Coordinates of C-alpha atoms and ligand atoms in Angstrom, one line a residue:
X11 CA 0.0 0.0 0.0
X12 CA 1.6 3.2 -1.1
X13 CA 0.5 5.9 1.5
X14 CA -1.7 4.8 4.5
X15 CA -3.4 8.2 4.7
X16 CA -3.8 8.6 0.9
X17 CA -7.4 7.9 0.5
X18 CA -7.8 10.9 3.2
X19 CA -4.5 13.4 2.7
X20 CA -5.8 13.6 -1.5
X21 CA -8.7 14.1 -3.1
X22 CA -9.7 12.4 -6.9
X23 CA -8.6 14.4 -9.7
X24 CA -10.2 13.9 -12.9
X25 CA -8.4 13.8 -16.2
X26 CA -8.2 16.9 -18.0
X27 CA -10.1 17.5 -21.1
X28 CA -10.3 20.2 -23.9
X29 CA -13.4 22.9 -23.5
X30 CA -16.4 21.9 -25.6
X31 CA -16.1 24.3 -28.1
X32 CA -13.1 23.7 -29.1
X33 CA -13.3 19.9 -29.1
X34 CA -16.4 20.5 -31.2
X35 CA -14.5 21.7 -34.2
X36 CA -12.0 18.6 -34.5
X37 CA -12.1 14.7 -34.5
X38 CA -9.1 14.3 -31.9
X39 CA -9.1 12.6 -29.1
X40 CA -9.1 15.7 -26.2
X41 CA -9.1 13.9 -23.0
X42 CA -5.5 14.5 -21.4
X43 CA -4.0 11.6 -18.8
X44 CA -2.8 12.2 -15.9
X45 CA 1.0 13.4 -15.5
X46 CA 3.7 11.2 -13.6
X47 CA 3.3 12.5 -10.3
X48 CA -0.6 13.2 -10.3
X49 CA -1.4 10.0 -11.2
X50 CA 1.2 8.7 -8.3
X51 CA -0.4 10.7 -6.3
X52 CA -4.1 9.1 -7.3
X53 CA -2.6 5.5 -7.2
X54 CA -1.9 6.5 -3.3
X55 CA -5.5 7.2 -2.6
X56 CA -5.8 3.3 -3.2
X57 CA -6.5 1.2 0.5
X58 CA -5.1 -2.0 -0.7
X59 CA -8.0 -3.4 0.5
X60 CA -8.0 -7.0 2.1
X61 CA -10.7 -8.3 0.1
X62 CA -10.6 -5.5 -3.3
X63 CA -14.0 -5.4 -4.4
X64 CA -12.3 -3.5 -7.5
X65 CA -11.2 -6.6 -9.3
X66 CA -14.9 -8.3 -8.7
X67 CA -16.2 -5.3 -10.5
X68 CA -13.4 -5.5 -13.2
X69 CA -14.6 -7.8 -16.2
X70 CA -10.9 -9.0 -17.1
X71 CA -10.1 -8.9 -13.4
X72 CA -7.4 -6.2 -13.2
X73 CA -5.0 -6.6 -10.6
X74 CA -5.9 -3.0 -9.6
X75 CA -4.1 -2.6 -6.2
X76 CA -1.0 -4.1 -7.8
X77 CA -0.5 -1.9 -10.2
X78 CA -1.7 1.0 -8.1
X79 CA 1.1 0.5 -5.6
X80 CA 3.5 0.5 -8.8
X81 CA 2.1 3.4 -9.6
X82 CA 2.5 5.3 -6.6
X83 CA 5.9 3.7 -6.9
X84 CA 6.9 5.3 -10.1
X85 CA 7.7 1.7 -11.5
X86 CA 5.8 2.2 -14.4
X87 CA 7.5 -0.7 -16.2
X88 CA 6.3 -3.3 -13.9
X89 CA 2.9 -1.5 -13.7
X90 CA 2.5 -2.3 -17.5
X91 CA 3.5 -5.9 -16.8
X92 CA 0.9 -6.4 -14.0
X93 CA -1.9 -4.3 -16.2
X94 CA -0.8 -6.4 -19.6
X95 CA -1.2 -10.0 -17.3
X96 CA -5.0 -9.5 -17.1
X97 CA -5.7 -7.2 -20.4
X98 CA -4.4 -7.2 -23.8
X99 CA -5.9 -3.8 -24.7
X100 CA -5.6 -1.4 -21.7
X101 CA -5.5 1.7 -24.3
X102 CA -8.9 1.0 -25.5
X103 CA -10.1 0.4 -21.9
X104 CA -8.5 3.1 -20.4
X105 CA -10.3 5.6 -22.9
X106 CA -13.8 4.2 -23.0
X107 CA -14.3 1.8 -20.2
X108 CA -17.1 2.6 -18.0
X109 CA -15.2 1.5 -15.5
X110 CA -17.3 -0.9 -13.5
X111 CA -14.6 -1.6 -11.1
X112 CA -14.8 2.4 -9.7
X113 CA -18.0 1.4 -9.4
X114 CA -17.3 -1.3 -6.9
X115 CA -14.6 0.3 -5.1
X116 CA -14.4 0.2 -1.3
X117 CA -13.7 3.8 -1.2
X118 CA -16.9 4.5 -3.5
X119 CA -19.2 3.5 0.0
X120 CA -18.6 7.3 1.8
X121 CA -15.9 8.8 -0.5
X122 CA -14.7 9.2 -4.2
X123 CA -13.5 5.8 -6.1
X124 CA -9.7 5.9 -6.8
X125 CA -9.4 7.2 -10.2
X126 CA -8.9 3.5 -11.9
X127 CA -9.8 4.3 -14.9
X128 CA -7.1 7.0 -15.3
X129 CA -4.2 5.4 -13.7
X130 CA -4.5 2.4 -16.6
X131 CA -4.7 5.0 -19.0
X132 CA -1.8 6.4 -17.9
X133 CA 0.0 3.4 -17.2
X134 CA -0.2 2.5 -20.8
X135 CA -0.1 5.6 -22.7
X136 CA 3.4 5.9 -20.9
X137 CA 4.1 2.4 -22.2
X138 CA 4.0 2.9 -25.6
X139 CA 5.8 6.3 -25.0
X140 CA 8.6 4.7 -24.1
X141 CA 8.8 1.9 -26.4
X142 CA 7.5 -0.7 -23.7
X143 CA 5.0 -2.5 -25.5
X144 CA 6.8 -5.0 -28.2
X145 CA 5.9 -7.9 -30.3
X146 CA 6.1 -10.9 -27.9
X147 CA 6.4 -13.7 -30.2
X148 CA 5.8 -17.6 -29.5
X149 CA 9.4 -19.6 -28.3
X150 CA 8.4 -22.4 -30.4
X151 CA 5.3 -23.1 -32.5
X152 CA 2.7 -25.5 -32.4
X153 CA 1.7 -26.7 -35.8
X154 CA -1.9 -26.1 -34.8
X155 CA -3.6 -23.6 -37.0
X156 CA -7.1 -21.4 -35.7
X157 CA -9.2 -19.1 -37.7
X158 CA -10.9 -16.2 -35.8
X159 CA -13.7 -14.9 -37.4
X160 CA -13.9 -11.0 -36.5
X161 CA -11.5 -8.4 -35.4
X162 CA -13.2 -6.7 -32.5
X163 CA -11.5 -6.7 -29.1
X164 CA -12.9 -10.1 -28.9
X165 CA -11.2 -11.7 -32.2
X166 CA -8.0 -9.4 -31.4
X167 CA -7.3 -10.9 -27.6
X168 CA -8.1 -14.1 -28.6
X169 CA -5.8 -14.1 -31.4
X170 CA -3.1 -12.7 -29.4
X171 CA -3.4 -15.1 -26.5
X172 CA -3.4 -18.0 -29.4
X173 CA -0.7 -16.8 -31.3
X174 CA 1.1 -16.5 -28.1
X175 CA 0.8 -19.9 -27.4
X176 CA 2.4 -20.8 -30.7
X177 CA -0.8 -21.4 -32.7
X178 CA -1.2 -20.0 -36.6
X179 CA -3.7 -17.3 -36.3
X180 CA -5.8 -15.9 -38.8
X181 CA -8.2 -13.3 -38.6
X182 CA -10.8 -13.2 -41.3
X183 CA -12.3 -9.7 -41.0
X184 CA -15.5 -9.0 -43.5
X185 CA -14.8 -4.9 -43.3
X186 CA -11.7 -3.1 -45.4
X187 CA -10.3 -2.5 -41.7
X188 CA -9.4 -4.2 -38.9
X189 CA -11.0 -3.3 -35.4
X190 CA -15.0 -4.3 -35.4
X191 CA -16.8 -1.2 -33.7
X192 CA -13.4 0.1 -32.5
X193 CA -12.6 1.0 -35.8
X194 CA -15.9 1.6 -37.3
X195 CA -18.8 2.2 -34.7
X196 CA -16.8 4.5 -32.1
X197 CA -16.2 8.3 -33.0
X198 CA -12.7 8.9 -33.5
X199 CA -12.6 11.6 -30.8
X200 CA -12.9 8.7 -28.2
X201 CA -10.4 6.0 -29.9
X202 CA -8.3 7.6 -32.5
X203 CA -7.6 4.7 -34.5
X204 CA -3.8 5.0 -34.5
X205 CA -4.2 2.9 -31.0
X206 CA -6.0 0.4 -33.5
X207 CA -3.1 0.3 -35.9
X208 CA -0.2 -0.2 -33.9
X209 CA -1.6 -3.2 -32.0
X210 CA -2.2 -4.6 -35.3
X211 CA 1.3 -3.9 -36.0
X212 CA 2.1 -5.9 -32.9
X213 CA -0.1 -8.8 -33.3
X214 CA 1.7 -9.1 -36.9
X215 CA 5.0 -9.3 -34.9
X216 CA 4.0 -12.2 -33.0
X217 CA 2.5 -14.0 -35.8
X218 CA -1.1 -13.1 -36.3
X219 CA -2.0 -12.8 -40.1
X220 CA -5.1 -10.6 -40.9
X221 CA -7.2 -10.6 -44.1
X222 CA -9.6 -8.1 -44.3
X223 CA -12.3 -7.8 -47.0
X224 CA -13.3 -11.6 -46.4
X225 CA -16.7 -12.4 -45.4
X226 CA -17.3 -15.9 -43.6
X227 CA -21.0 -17.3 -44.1
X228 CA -23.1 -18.0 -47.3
X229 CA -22.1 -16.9 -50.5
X230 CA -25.9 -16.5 -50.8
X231 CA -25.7 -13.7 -48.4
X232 CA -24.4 -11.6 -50.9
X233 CA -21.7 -9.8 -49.5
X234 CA -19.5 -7.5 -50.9
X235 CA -16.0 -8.7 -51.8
X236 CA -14.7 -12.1 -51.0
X237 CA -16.5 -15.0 -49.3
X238 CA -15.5 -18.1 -47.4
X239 CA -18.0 -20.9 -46.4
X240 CA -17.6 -22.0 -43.0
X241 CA -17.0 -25.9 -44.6
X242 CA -13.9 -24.3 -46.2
X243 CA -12.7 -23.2 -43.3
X244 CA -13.1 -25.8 -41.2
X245 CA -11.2 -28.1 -43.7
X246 CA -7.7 -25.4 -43.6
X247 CA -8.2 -24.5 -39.8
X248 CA -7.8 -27.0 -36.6
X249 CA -10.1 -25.0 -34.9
X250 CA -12.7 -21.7 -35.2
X251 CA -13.9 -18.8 -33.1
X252 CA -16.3 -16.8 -34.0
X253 CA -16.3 -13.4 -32.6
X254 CA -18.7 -11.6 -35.6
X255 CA -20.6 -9.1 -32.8
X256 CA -24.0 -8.4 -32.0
X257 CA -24.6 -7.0 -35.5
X258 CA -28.6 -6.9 -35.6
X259 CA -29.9 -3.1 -34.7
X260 CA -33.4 -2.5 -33.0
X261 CA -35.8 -0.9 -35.8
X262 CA -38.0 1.3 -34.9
X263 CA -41.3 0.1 -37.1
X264 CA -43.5 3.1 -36.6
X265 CA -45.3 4.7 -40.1
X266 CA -42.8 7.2 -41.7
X267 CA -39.9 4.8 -40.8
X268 CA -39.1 4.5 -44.7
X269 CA -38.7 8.5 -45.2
X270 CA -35.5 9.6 -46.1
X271 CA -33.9 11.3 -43.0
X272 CA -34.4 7.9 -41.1
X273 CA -31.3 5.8 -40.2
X274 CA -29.6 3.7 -38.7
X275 CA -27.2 4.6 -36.2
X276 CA -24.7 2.5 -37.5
X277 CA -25.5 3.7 -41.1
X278 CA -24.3 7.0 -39.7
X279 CA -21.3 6.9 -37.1
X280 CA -19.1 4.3 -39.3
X281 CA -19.5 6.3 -42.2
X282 CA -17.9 9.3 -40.6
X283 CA -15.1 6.9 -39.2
X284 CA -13.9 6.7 -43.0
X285 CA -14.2 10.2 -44.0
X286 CA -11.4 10.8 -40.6
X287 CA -9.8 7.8 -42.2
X288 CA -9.1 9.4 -45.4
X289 CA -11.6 8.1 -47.5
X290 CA -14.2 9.4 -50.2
X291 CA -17.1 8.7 -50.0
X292 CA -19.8 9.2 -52.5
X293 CA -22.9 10.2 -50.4
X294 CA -22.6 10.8 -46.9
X295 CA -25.6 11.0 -44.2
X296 CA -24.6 14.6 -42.7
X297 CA -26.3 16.8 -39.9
X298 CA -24.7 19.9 -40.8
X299 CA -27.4 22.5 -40.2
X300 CA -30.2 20.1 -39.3
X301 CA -32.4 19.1 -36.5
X302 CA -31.1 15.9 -35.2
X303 CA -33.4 13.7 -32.8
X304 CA -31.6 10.6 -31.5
X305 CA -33.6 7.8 -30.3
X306 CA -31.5 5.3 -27.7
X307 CA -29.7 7.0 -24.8
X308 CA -26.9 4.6 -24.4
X309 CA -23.5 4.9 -25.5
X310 CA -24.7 4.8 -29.6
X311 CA -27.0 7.6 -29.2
X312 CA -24.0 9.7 -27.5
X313 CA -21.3 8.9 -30.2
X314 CA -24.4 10.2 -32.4
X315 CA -24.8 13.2 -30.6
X316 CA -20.8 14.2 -30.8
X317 CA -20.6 13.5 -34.3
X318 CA -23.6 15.2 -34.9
X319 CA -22.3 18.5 -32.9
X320 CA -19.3 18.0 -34.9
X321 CA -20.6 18.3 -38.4
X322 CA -22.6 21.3 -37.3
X323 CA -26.3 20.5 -36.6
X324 CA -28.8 22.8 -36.0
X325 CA -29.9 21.3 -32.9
X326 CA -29.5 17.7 -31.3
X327 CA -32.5 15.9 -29.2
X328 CA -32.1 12.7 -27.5
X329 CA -34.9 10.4 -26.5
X330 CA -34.9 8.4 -24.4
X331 CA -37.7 5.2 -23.4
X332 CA -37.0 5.4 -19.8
X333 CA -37.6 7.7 -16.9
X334 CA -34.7 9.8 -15.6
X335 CA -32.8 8.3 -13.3
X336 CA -31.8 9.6 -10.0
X337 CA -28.9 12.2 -10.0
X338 CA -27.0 10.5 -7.4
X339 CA -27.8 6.6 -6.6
X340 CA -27.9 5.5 -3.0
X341 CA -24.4 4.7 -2.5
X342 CA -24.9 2.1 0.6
X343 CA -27.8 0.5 -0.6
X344 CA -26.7 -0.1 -4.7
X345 CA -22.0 -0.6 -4.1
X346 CA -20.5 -2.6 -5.1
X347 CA -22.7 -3.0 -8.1
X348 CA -23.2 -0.9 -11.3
X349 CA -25.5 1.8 -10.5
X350 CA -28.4 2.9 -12.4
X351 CA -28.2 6.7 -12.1
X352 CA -28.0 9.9 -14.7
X353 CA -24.7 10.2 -16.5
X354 CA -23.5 12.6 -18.8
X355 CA -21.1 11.8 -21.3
X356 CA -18.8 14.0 -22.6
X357 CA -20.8 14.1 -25.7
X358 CA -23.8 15.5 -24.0
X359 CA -21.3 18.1 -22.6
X360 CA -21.4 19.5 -25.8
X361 CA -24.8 20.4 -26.3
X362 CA -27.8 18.4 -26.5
X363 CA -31.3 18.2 -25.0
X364 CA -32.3 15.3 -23.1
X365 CA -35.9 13.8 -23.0
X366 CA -36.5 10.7 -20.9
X367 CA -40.4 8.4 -20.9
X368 CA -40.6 9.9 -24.7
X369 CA -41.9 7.1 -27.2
X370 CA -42.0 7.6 -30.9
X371 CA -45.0 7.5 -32.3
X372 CA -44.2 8.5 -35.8
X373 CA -41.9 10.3 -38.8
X374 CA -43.9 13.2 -40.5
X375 CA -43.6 13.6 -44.3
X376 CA -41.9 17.1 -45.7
X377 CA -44.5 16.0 -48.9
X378 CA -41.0 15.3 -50.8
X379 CA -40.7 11.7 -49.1
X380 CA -38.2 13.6 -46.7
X381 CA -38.4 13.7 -42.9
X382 CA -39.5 16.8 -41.3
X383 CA -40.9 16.1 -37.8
X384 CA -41.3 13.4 -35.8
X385 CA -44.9 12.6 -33.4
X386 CA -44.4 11.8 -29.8
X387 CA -45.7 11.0 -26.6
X388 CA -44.9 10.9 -22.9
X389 CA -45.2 7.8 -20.9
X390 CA -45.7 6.5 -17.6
X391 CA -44.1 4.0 -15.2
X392 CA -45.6 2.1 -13.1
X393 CA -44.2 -1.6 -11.7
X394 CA -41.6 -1.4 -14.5
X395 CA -44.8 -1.1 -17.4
X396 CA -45.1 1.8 -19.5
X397 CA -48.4 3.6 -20.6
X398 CA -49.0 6.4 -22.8
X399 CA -50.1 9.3 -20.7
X400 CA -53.5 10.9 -22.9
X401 CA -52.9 13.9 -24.6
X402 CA -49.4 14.0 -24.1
X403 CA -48.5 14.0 -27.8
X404 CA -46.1 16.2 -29.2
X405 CA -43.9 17.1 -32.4
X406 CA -40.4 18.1 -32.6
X407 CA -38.8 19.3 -36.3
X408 CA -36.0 16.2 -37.1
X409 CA -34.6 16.6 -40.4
X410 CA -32.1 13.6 -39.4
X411 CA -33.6 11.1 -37.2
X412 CA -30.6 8.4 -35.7
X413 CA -31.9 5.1 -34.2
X414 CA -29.4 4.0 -31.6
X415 CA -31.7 1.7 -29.6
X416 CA -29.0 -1.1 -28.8
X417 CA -28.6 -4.4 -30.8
X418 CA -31.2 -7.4 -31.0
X419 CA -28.8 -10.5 -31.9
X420 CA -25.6 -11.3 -34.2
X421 CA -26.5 -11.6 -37.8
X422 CA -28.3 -14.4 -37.9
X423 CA -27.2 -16.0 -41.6
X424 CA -23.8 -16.0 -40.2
X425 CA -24.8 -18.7 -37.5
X426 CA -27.0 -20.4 -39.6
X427 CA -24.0 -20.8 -42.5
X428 CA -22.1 -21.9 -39.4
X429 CA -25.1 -24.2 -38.1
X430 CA -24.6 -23.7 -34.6
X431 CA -27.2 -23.9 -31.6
X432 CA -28.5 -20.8 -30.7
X433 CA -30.0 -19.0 -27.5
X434 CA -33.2 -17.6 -26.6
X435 CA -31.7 -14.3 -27.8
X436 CA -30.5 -15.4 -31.0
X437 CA -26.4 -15.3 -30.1
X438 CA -24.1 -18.4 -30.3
X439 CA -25.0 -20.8 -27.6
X440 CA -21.7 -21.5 -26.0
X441 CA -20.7 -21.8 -22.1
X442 CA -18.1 -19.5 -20.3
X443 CA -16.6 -22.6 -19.1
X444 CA -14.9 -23.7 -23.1
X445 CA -16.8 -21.4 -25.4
X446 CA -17.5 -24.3 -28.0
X447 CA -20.8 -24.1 -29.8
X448 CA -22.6 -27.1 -30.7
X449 CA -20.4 -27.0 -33.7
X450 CA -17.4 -29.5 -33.7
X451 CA -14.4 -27.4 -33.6
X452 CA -16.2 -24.0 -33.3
X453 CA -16.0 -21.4 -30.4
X454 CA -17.7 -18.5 -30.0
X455 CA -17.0 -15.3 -28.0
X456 CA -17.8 -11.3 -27.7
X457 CA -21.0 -9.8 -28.2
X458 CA -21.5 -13.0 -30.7
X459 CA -22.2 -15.3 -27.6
X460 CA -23.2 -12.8 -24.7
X461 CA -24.8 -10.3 -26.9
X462 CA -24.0 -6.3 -27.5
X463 CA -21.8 -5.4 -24.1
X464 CA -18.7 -3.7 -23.4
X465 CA -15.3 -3.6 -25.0
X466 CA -13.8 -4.8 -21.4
X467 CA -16.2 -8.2 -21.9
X468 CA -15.3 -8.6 -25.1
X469 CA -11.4 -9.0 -24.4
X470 CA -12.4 -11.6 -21.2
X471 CA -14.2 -13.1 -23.8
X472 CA -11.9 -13.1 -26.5
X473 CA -8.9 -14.2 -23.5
X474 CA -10.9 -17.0 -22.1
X475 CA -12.1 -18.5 -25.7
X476 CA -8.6 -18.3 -26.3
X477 CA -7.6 -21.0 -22.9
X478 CA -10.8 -22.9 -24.1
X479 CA -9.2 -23.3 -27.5
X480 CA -5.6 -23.8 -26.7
X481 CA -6.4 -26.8 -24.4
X482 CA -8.9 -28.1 -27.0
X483 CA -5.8 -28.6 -29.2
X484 CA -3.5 -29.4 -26.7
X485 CA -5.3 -31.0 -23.8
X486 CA -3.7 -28.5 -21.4
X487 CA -2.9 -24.8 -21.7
X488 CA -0.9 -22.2 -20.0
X489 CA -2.7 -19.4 -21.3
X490 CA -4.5 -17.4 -18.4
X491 CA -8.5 -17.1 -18.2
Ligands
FAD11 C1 -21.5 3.1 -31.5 C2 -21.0 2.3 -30.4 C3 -20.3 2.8 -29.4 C4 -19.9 2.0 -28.3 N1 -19.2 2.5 -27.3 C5 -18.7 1.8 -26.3 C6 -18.0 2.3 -25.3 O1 -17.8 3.5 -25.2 N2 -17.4 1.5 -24.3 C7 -17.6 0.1 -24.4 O2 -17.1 -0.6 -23.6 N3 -18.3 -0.4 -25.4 C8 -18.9 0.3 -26.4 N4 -19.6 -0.2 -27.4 C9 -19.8 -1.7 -27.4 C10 -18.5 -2.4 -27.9 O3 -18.0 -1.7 -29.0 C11 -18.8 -3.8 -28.2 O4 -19.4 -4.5 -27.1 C12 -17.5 -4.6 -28.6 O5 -16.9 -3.9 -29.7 C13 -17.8 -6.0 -29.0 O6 -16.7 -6.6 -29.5 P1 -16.7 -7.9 -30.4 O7 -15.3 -8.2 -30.7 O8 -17.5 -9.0 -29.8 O9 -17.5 -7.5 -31.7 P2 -17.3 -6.3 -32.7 O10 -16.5 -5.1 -32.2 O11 -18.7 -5.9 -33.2 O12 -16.5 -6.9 -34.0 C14 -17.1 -7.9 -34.8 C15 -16.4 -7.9 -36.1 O13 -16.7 -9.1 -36.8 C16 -16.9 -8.8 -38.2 N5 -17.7 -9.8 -38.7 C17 -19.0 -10.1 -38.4 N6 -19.4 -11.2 -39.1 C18 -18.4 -11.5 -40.0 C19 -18.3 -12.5 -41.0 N7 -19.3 -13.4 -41.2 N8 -17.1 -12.6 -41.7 C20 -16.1 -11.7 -41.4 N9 -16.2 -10.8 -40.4 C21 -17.3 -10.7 -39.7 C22 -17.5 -7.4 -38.2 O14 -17.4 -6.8 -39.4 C23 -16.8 -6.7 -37.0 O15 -15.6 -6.1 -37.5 C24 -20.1 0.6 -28.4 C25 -20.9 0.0 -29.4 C26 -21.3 0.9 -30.5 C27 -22.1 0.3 -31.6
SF4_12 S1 -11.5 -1.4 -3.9 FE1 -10.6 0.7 -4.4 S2 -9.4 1.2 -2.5 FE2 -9.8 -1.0 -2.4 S3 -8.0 -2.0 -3.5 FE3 -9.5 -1.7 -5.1 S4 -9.0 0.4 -6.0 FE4 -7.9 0.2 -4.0

């Protein structure tokens, strides 16, 4: 424990971050971390608690006290070890986790949580700084060959982990970039893609072989560019994991939902992730100058809202199904699980009005087959059932409606080429325990088997799929869950 009377002698400090109106104007990442000695400082607020609720509240089970005391230390190089042995990713973590295990920290009961979140940040930005993080290729190789399917956080760690362990990894990756939503999905000024990049790099180094542009599944589904049947693949590959995401939006099937004006969300953020990438494209869906309403108040409807902001929009709404949740949840009663209470991203920082209980009831017609307006109404909650309060409609002007009201399943033709089992929900049916679908040879993991989650689940995912598969070919495995 680095200072017994941290937690009391300091108070948190937040990372800082570029005013709103300037961040508006750019696509750059404009949260700062923490400097050396500030985030020492933080890592001394840490109790090194006997049991540390933290790593309970941490998906992949960061050793958080560990490397706080490393921190508070100044020995960032074994920090990065200790942070690396639980997570393959801490950069993309460490920018947009929502950090679960602050959450569930001890000194979250009566106090402020130690600032977790931005001590991994820091840890690993300073890594890469100083030329830390390298290529950490297998001693010897096992002659065992895997496909992944997917290069989300959940087909990246699991390919590391497998190429660590001396297995030929390919990644077969249906989009012209690696990185699932990373890459295309999140706004740039969250994850600049850079931090995408150079772990590609590194996976290359230790063996990993990508191909991009290849879609796994039926030919009959028609996809662009090259396609692979699942047969194929299980002929060239000892094993399979499929790690294809949650793919499947929520539709909103109200009348005027075939306007013009009326998309997607993820019609809408990816296509601005290429235009930062460098690429032309020859329509885009812009909001420069319009009234935007976003449906869905998660984490999709905010990357909406920033990008929105940023391409100039007249005005952004976001609506929301569900009441409006406390400012401030009862600490005592809710630690050390997630709370359900109001948060406010950075996104909504930039401007955006909030509606909460507002249901869609439908998209008015301009006369042109263009949106104009969208119908609404207020609802009630009572015993966790809504009910349209009478009289309570109203319009708002949209001339850009984004739906961002989560993800139902995976892409179903994808497990049906594949043929395996499927859950009430529609995802791969596969158990934490070895990730194998009812498939011979086929594993599933990410927001393909749990359903749309969190980055940080993804990489457990991808980590522990990766032991499952390892011992599968091997009948033991060293790998860690
Ligand atoms: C807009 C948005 C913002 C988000 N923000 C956050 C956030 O701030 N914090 C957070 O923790 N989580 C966030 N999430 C959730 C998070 O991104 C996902 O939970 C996570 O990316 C899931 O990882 P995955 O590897 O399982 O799948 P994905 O990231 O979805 O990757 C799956 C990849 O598989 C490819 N693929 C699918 N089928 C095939 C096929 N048949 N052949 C070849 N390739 C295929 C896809 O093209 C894709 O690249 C966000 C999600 C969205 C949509
Ligand atoms: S729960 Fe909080 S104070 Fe306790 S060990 Fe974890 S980070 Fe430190």
């Amino acid at each position: 424990m680095g200072k017994i009377t941290g937690f009391l002698d300091y108070p948190r400090l937040s990372e800082t971050s570029e005013a709103p109106a300037q961040r508006k104007k750019h696509w750059r990442e404009f949260i700062r971390h923490l400097g050396d000695a500030d985030a020492s400082t933080q890592a001394a607020r840490c109790m090194d608690c006997g049991i540390p609720f933290c790593h309970n509240g941490c998906p992949v089970n960061n050793l958080i006290p560990d490397f706080n005391e490393l921190v508070h230390q100044q020995d960032w190089r074994r920090a990065l070890e200790v942070l690396h042995s639980t997570n393959n990713f801490p950069e993309f973590t460490g920018r947009i986790c929502p950090a679960p295990c602050e959450s569930a920290c001890t000194l979250n009961i009566n106090s402020e949580a130690v600032g977790i979140k931005s001590i991994e940040h820091k840890i690993i930005d300073k890594g890469w700084e100083e030329g830390w993080v390298t290529a950490q290729p297998p001693a010897r190789l096992s002659g065992k060959s895997v496909a992944v399917i997917g290069s989300g956080p959940a087909g990246l760690a699991a390919a590391q982990q497998l190429a660590r362990a001396g297995h030929a990894v390919t990644v077969f990756e249906k989009n012209d970039r690696i990185g699932g939503l990373l890459r295309y999905g999140i706004p740039d000024f969250k994850l600049d893609k850079m931090l995408i990049d150079r772990r590609v790099e590194q996976l290359r180094g230790e063996g990993v072989q990508f191909r991009t542009g290849v879609f796994v599944g039926d030919a009959a589904a028609g996809a662009a560019g090259e396609t692979i049947t699942p047969e194929q693949l299980k002929q060239d590959f000892d094993a399979v994991v499929i790690a294809g995401g949650a793919e499947t939006p929520r539709d909103l099937p109200v009348p005027g939902r075939e306007l013009n004006g009326v998309h997607f969300a993820m019609d809408f953020l990816p296509q601005q992730n290429k235009v930062v990438a460098g690429d032309r494209l020859d329509r885009q869906i812009l909001a420069t100058a319009k009234n935007v309403v976003v449906i869905g108040g998660g984490d999709t409807g905010s990357d909406c809202v920033g990008t929105s902001n940023r391409h100039g929009a007249a005005s952004v709404t976001q609506f929301e199904l569900l009441p409006q949740p406390p400012l401030q949840e009862n600490k005592p009663l809710v630690w050390p699980y997630w709370p359900i209470r109001l948060r406010t991203s950075s996104s909504h920082e930039e401007g955006c009005q909030r509606d909460w209980a507002v249901a869609t009831k439908c998209f008015n017609d301009d006369g042109a087959g263009n949106v104009c307006s969208l119908t609404a109404v207020r609802l009630e909650w009572k015993d966790g059932r809504m009910a349209e309060i009478a009289g309570s409609e109203f319009e708002v002007p949209a001339g850009l409606v984004l739906l961002a009201m989560g993800f139902v399943s995976p892409l179903q033709h994808v497990l049906d080429a594949f043929g395996v089992e499927k859950d009430a929900r529609g995802n791969a049916k596969a158990g934490t325990d070895d990730y194998r679908t009812s498939v011979d040879r086929v594993f599933a993991a990410g927001d393909m088997r749990r359903g749309q989650s969190l980055v940080v689940w993804a990489i457990r995912e991808g980590r522990q799929c990766a032991r499952a598969v390892d011992e599968y070919l091997m009948g033991g495995s060293l790998l860690p869950r």
